[in-house]
XYZ file of C-alpha atoms in Angstrom:
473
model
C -26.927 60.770 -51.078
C -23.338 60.532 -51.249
C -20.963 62.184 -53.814
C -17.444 62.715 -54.267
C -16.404 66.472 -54.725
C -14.109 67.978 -57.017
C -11.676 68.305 -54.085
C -8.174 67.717 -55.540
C -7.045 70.759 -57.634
C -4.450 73.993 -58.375
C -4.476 77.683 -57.457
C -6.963 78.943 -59.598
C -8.800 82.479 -57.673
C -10.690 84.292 -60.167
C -11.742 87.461 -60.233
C -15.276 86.387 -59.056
C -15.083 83.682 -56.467
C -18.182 82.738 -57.500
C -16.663 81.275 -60.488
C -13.716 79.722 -59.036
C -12.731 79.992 -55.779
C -9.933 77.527 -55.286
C -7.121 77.831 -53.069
C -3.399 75.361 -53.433
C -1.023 76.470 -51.154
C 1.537 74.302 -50.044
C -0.062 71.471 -52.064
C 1.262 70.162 -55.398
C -0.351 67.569 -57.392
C 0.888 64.118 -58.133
C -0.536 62.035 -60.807
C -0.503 58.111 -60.937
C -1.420 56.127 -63.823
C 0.111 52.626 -62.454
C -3.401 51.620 -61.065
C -2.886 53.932 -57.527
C -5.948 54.470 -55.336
C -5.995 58.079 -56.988
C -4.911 58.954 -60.287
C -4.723 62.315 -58.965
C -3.621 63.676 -55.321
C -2.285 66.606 -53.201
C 1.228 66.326 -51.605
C 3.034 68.825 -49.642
C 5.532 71.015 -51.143
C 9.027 70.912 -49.549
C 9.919 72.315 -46.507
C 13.432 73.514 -46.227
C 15.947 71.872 -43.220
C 19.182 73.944 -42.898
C 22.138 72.935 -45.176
C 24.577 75.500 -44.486
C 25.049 78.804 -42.235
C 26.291 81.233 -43.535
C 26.847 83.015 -40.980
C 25.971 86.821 -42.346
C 22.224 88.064 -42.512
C 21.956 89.072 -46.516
C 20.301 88.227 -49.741
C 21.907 84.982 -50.881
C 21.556 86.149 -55.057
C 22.702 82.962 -56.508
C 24.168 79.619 -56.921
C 26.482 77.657 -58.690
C 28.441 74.409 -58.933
C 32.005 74.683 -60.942
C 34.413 72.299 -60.849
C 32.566 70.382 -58.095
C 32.435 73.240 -55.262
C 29.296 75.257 -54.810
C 29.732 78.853 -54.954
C 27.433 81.589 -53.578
C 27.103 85.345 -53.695
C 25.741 86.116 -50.384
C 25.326 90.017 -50.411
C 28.509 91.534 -52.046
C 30.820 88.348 -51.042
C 31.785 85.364 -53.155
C 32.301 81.977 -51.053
C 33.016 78.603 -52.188
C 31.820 75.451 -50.124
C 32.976 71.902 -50.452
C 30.777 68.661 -49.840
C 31.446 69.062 -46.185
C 29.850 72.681 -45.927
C 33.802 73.996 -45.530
C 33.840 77.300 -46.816
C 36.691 79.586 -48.431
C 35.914 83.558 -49.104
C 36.984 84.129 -52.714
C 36.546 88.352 -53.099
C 34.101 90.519 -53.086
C 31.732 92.764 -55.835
C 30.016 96.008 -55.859
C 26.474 95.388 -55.682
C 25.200 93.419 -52.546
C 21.632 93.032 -53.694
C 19.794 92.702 -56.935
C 20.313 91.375 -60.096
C 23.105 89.083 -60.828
C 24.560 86.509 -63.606
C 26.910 83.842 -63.066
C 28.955 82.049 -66.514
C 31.249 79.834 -66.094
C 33.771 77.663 -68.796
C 36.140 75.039 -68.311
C 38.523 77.364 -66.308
C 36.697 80.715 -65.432
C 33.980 81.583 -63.373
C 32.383 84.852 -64.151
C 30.123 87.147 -61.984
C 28.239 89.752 -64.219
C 26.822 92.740 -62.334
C 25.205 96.347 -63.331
C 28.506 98.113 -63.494
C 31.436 94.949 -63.265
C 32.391 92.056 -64.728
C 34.678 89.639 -62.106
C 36.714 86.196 -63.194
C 37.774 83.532 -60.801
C 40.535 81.038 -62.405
C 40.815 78.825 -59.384
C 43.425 81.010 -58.025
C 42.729 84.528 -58.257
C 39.256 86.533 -58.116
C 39.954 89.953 -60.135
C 37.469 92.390 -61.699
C 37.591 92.470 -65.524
C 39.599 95.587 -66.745
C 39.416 95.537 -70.015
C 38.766 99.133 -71.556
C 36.653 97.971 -73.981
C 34.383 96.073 -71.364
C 30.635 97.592 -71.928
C 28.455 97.330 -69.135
C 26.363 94.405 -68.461
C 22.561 93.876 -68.414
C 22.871 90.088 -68.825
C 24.975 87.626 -69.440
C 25.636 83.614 -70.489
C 27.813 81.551 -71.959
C 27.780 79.441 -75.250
C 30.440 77.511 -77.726
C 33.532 78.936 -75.875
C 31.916 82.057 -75.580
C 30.800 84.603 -72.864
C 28.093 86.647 -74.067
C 26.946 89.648 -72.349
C 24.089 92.430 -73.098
C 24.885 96.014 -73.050
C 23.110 97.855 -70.990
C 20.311 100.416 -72.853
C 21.142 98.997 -75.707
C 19.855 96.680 -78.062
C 23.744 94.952 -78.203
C 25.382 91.798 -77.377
C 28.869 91.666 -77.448
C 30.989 88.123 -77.034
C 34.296 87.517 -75.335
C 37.676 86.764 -76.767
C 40.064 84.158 -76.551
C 43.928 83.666 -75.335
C 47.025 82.573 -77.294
C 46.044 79.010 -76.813
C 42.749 79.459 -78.125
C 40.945 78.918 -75.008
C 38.212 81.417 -73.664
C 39.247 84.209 -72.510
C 36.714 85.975 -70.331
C 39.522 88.609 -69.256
C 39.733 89.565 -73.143
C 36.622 92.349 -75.180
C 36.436 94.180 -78.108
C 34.261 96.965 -78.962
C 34.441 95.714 -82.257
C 32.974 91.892 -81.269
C 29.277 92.639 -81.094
C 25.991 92.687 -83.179
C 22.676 94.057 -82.888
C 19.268 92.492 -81.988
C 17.364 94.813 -84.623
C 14.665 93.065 -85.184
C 12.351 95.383 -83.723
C 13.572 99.041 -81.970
C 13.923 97.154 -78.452
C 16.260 97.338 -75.722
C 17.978 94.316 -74.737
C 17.455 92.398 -71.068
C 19.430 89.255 -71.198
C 20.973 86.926 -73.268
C 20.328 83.244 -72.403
C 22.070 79.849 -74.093
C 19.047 76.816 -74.210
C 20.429 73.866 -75.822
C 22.616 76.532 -78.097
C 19.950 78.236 -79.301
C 20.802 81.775 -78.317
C 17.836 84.002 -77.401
C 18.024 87.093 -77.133
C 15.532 88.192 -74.920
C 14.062 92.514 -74.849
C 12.028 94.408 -73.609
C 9.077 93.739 -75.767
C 10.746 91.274 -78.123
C 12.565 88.049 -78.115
C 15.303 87.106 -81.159
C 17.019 83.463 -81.441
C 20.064 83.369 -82.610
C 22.861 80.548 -83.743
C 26.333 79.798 -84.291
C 26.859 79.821 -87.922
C 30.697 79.712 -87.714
C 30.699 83.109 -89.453
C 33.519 86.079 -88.069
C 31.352 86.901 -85.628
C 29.954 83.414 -84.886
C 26.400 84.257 -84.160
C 23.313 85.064 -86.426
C 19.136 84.719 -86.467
C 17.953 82.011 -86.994
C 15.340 82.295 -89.904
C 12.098 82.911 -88.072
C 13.610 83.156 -85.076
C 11.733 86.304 -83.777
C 9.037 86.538 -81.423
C 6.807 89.649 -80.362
C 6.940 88.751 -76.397
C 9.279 90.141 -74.230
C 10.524 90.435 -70.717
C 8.786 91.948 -67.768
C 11.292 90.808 -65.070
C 14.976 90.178 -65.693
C 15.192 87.808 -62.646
C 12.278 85.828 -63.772
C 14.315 83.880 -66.561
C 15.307 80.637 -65.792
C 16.335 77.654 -67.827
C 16.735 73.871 -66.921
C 17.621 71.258 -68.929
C 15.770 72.650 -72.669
C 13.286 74.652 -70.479
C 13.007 78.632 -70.640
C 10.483 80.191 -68.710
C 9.804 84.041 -67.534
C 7.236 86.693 -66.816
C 6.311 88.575 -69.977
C 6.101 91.956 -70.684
C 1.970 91.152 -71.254
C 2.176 90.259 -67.464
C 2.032 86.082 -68.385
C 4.032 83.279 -67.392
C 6.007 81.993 -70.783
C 7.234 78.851 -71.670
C 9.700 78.112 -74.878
C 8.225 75.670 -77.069
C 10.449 75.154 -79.882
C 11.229 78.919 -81.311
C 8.419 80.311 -79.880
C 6.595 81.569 -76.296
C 3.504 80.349 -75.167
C 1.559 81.384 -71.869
C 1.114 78.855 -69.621
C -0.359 80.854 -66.782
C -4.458 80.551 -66.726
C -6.534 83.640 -66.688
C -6.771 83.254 -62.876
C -2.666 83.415 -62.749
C -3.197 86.719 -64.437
C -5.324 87.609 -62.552
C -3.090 87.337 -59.205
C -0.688 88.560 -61.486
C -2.312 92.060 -61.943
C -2.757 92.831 -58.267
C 0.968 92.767 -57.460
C 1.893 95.969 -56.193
C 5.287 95.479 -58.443
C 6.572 92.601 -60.707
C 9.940 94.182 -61.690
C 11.819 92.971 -59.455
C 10.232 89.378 -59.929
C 12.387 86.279 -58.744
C 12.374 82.523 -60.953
C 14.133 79.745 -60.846
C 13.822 76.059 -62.468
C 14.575 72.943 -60.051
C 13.408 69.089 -60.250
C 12.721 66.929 -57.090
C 11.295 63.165 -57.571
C 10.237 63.269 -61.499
C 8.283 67.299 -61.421
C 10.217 70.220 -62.470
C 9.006 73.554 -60.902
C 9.049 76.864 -61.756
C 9.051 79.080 -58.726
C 8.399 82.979 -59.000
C 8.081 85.017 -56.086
C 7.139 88.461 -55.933
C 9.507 90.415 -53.570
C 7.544 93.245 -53.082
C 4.221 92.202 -52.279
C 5.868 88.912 -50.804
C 3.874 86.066 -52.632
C 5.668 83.234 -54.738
C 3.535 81.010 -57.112
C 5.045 77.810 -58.895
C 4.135 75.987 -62.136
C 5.090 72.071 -62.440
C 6.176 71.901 -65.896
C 5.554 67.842 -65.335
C 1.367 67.877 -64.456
C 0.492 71.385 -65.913
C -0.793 72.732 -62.633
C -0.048 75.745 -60.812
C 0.056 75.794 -57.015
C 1.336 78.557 -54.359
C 3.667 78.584 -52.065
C 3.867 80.427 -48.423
C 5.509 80.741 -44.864
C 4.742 81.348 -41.849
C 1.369 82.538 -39.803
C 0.787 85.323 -42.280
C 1.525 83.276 -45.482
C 4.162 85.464 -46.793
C 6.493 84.809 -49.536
C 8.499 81.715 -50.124
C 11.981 81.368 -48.331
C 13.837 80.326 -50.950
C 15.653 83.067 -53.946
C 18.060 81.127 -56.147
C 18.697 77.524 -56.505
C 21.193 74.523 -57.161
C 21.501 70.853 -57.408
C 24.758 70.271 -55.115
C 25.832 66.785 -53.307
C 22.459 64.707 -54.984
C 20.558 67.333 -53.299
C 18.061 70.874 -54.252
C 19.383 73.435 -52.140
C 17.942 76.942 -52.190
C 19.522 80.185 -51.028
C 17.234 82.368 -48.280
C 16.687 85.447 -49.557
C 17.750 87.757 -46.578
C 19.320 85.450 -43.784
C 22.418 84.691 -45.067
C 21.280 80.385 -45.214
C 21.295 77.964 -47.492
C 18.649 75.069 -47.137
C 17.888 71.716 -48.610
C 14.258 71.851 -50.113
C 13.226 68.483 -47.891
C 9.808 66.711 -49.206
C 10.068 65.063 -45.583
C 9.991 68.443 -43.754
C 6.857 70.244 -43.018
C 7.731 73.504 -41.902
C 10.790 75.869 -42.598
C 13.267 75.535 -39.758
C 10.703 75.582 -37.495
C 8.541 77.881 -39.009
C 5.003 77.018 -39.454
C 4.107 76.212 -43.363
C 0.267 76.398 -43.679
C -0.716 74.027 -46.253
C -4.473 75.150 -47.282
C -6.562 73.564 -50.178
C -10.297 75.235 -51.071
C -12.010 73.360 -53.461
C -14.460 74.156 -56.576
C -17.341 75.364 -55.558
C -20.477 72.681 -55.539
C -22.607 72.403 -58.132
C -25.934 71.916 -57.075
C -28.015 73.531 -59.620
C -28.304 77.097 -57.691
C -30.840 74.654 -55.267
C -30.669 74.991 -51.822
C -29.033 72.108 -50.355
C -28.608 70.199 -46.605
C -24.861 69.201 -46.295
C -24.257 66.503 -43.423
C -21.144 65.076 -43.249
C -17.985 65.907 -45.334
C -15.335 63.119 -45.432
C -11.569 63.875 -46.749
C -9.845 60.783 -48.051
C -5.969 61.276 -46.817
C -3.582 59.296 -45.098
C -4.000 59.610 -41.551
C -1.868 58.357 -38.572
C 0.982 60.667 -39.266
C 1.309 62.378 -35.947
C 4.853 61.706 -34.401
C 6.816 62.197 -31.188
C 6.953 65.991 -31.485
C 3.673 66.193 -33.154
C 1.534 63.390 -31.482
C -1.818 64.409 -32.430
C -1.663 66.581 -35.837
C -5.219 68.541 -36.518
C -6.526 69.838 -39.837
C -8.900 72.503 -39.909
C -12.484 72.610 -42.149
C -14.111 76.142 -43.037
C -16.818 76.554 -45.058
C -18.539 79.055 -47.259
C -22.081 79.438 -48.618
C -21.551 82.228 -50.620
C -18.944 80.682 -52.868
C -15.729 82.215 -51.425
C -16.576 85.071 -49.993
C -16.930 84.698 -46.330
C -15.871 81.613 -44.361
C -17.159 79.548 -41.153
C -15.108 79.695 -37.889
C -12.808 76.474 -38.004
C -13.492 73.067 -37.038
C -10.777 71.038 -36.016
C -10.189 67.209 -36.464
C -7.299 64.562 -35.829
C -5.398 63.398 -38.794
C -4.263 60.254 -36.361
C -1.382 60.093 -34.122
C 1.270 57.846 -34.843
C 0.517 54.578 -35.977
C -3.406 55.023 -35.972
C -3.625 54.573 -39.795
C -7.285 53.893 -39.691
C -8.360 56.850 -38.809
C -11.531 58.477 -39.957
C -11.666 62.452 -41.095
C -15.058 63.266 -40.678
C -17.401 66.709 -39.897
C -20.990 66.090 -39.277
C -23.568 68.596 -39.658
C -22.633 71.164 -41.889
C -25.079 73.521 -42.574
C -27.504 74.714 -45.792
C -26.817 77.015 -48.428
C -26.352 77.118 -51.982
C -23.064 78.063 -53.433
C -20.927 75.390 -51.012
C -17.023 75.444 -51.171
C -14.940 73.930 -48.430
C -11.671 74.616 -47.402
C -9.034 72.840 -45.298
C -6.030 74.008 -43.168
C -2.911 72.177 -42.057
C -0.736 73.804 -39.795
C 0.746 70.875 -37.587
C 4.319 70.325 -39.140
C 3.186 66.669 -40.728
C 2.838 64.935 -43.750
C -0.010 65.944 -45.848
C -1.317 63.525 -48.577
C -5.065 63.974 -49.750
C -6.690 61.922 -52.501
C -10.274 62.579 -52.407
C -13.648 64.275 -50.653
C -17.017 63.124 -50.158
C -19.994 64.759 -49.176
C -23.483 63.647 -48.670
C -26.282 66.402 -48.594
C -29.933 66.491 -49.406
C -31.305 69.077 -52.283
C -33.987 71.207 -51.050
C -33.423 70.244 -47.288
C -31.685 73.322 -45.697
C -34.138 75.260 -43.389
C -30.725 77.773 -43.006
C -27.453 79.074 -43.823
C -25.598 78.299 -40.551
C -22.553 76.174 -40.814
């Protein structure tokens, strides 16, 4: 008997592996509805070629296109690069690592940090010196206004403008700010999405608008939500989406003026056994029709991603080990997604056509449900993955993929058996392992480390209820 196995999935580890075991690293799912072999299939996640070299071995915090340069705060240094990677050093800041927030109007650029505020015009990079400037905790930028949280407090305070009416980022008043008071919470960051101001605490979240009032902004009616923020570096916005990690240790999602969870119990679950989430990392970016939402955990050096577009969550990794994504901050520069590394000092372009990360292996590893089979003992003899094959090439000739499996659902794994995925050209290929053993609670698991393209549609198994004489794989 042959059957076709639940094979194509997300990262969904529960507490018990005996409930659900599976494993998406490196894999995201597409979905096809045009009539495709699969409506449903795994695809590598980008791998990152270099963009730009930096040249100095720090965090790279952040990102930003104004006025058709990218800018980047590598460390405690402003640059600015043009389309040809030429770069310019515009000043430096205080901090080198950490939290930072970049605004930006028709003239000014603005970098926010814990204790400064710093314009660029174009022409000169100064720190803000206004007396009145509080310090920041966060910081964005709506209807000719830059709007910045006070640190410990539950204020936001907006900037002035010049004699010409134009914002003024230079230009605060002590007097110019209101109070989220909906609840006794401190404020993390302010965010504009699609100007809807939210306000975003501790435990709370407010939304705000521009009423046109003397000072401009007020709640909107209902506009109050009892879900705050667990991870100041977490929010991100794109294009109408907000997403962070939420005081109740969740994945949240705006939908309309509230927050939903999107992460699944098993998300929580990896969630809880972080070591720390504090210092969490998110960003939003879109590559061929998905949007992402990548959050990596610094400390314990994991990164998991959510695509907004299918619903399914997947994790990401590098090299032997599997550690944490490479990528820290984001932007869409020269029609292409470019990340910043998060302590070499490089910028990349996140490449769907690269399968490693500047040469470092990227393990791509999918485990499947586990087999329902009625708790009967069952014969498996030969386990067939449906993928494209024949996509070895000149530095790669013969690309392998690895099968394990467990009896035990998840617990302990076979040694690994390795087959050709085709060298070049040899699209017919078969991907085939005979003689697989007896047991009960049957979950396979598959492991790409040659830098190639990965593509898998489907599994097939055939076994035999009741024919195992043993558990040996």
């Amino acid at each position: 008997m042959k059957i076709e196995l639940p094979f194509v999935g997300g990262a969904y580890t529960a507490r018990s592996p005996n409930l659900n075991a599976q494993v998406c690293q490196n894999f995201y799912l597409e979905t096809d509805q045009t009539g495709a072999k699969s409506i449903i299939a795994l695809v590598g996640t980008p791998g990152t070629t270099l963009w730009k070299d930096m040249g100095v071995a720090a965090e790279m915090r952040a990102l930003r296109v104004f006025n058709d340069f990218l800018y980047a705060v590598l460390g405690n240094t402003l640059y600015r690069i043009d389309g040809t990677g030429g770069v310019t050093t515009i000043g430096t800041i205080l901090t080198s690592t950490g939290w930072l927030d970049i605004t930006s109007d028709e003239t000014y650029l603005c970098l926010f940090e814990e204790t400064a505020g710093w314009t660029w015009d174009g022409v000169t990079f100064a720190r803000i010196t206004d007396a009145q400037f509080p310090l920041p905790s966060g910081a964005t930028y709506q209807d000719g206004y830059h709007i910045m949280s006070r640190t410990g407090t539950n204020e936001f305070y907006i900037s002035g403008f010049d004699g010409a009416l134009n914002p003024d980022p230079t230009s605060w008043s002590a007097t110019d700010f209101a109070n989220a008071e909906g609840a006794p919470d401190i404020l993390v960051s302010p965010i504009s999405v699609q100007r809807a101001l939210w306000l975003i605490g501790a435990e709370t979240t407010e939304i705000w608008y521009n009423s046109g009032a003397t000072f401009p902004f007020d709640r909107n009616p209902g506009g109050f939500v009892q879900v705050g923020c667990a991870a100041k570096r977490s929010i991100a916005t794109y294009q109408g989406e907000l997403m962070f990690l939420s005081d109740k240790n969740q994945v949240v999602r705006a939908r309309g003026f509230n927050l939903v969870p999107v992460s699944t119990y098993q998300i929580d679950y990896l969630i809880s056994t972080m070591t720390t989430i504090v210092n969490a990392v998110g960003f939003i970016y879109t590559q061929e029709g998905h949007v992402f939402y990548e959050l990596t955990f610094p400390t314990d050096s994991k990164t998991i991603c959510y695509d907004l577009t299918t619903g399914f969550w997947h994790t990401r990794a590098s090299g032997a080990s599997d550690i944490r994504s490479p990528a820290n901050c984001t932007a869409w520069f020269n029609n292409t997604v470019l990340v910043g590394h998060y302590d070499n000092g490089k910028i990349y372009e996140y490449d769907l056509a690269a399968y490693d990360d500047e040469g470092t292996v990227k393990r791509a590893i999918r485990a499947a449900q586990p087999l329902k089979s009625g708790n009967e003992r069952t014969f498996f003899g030969v386990l067939e993955l449906d993928m494209e094959t024949g996509v070895g090439t000149v530095a790669t000739p013969d690309p392998q993929i690895a099968l394990q499996t467990s009896k035990d659902g998840g617990h302990t794994w076979s040694a690994e058996r390795w087959k050709s995925m085709g060298a070049i050209g040899e699209y017919k290929t078969r991907v085939r392992w005979n003689r697989l053993g007896a047991g009960r609670n049957f979950v396979p698991r598959i492991i790409i480390s040659d830098p190639v393209k990965r593509c898998i549609f489907n599994a097939y198994l055939s076994g035999i209820n009741g024919g195992g004489q043993n558990d040996q794989s």
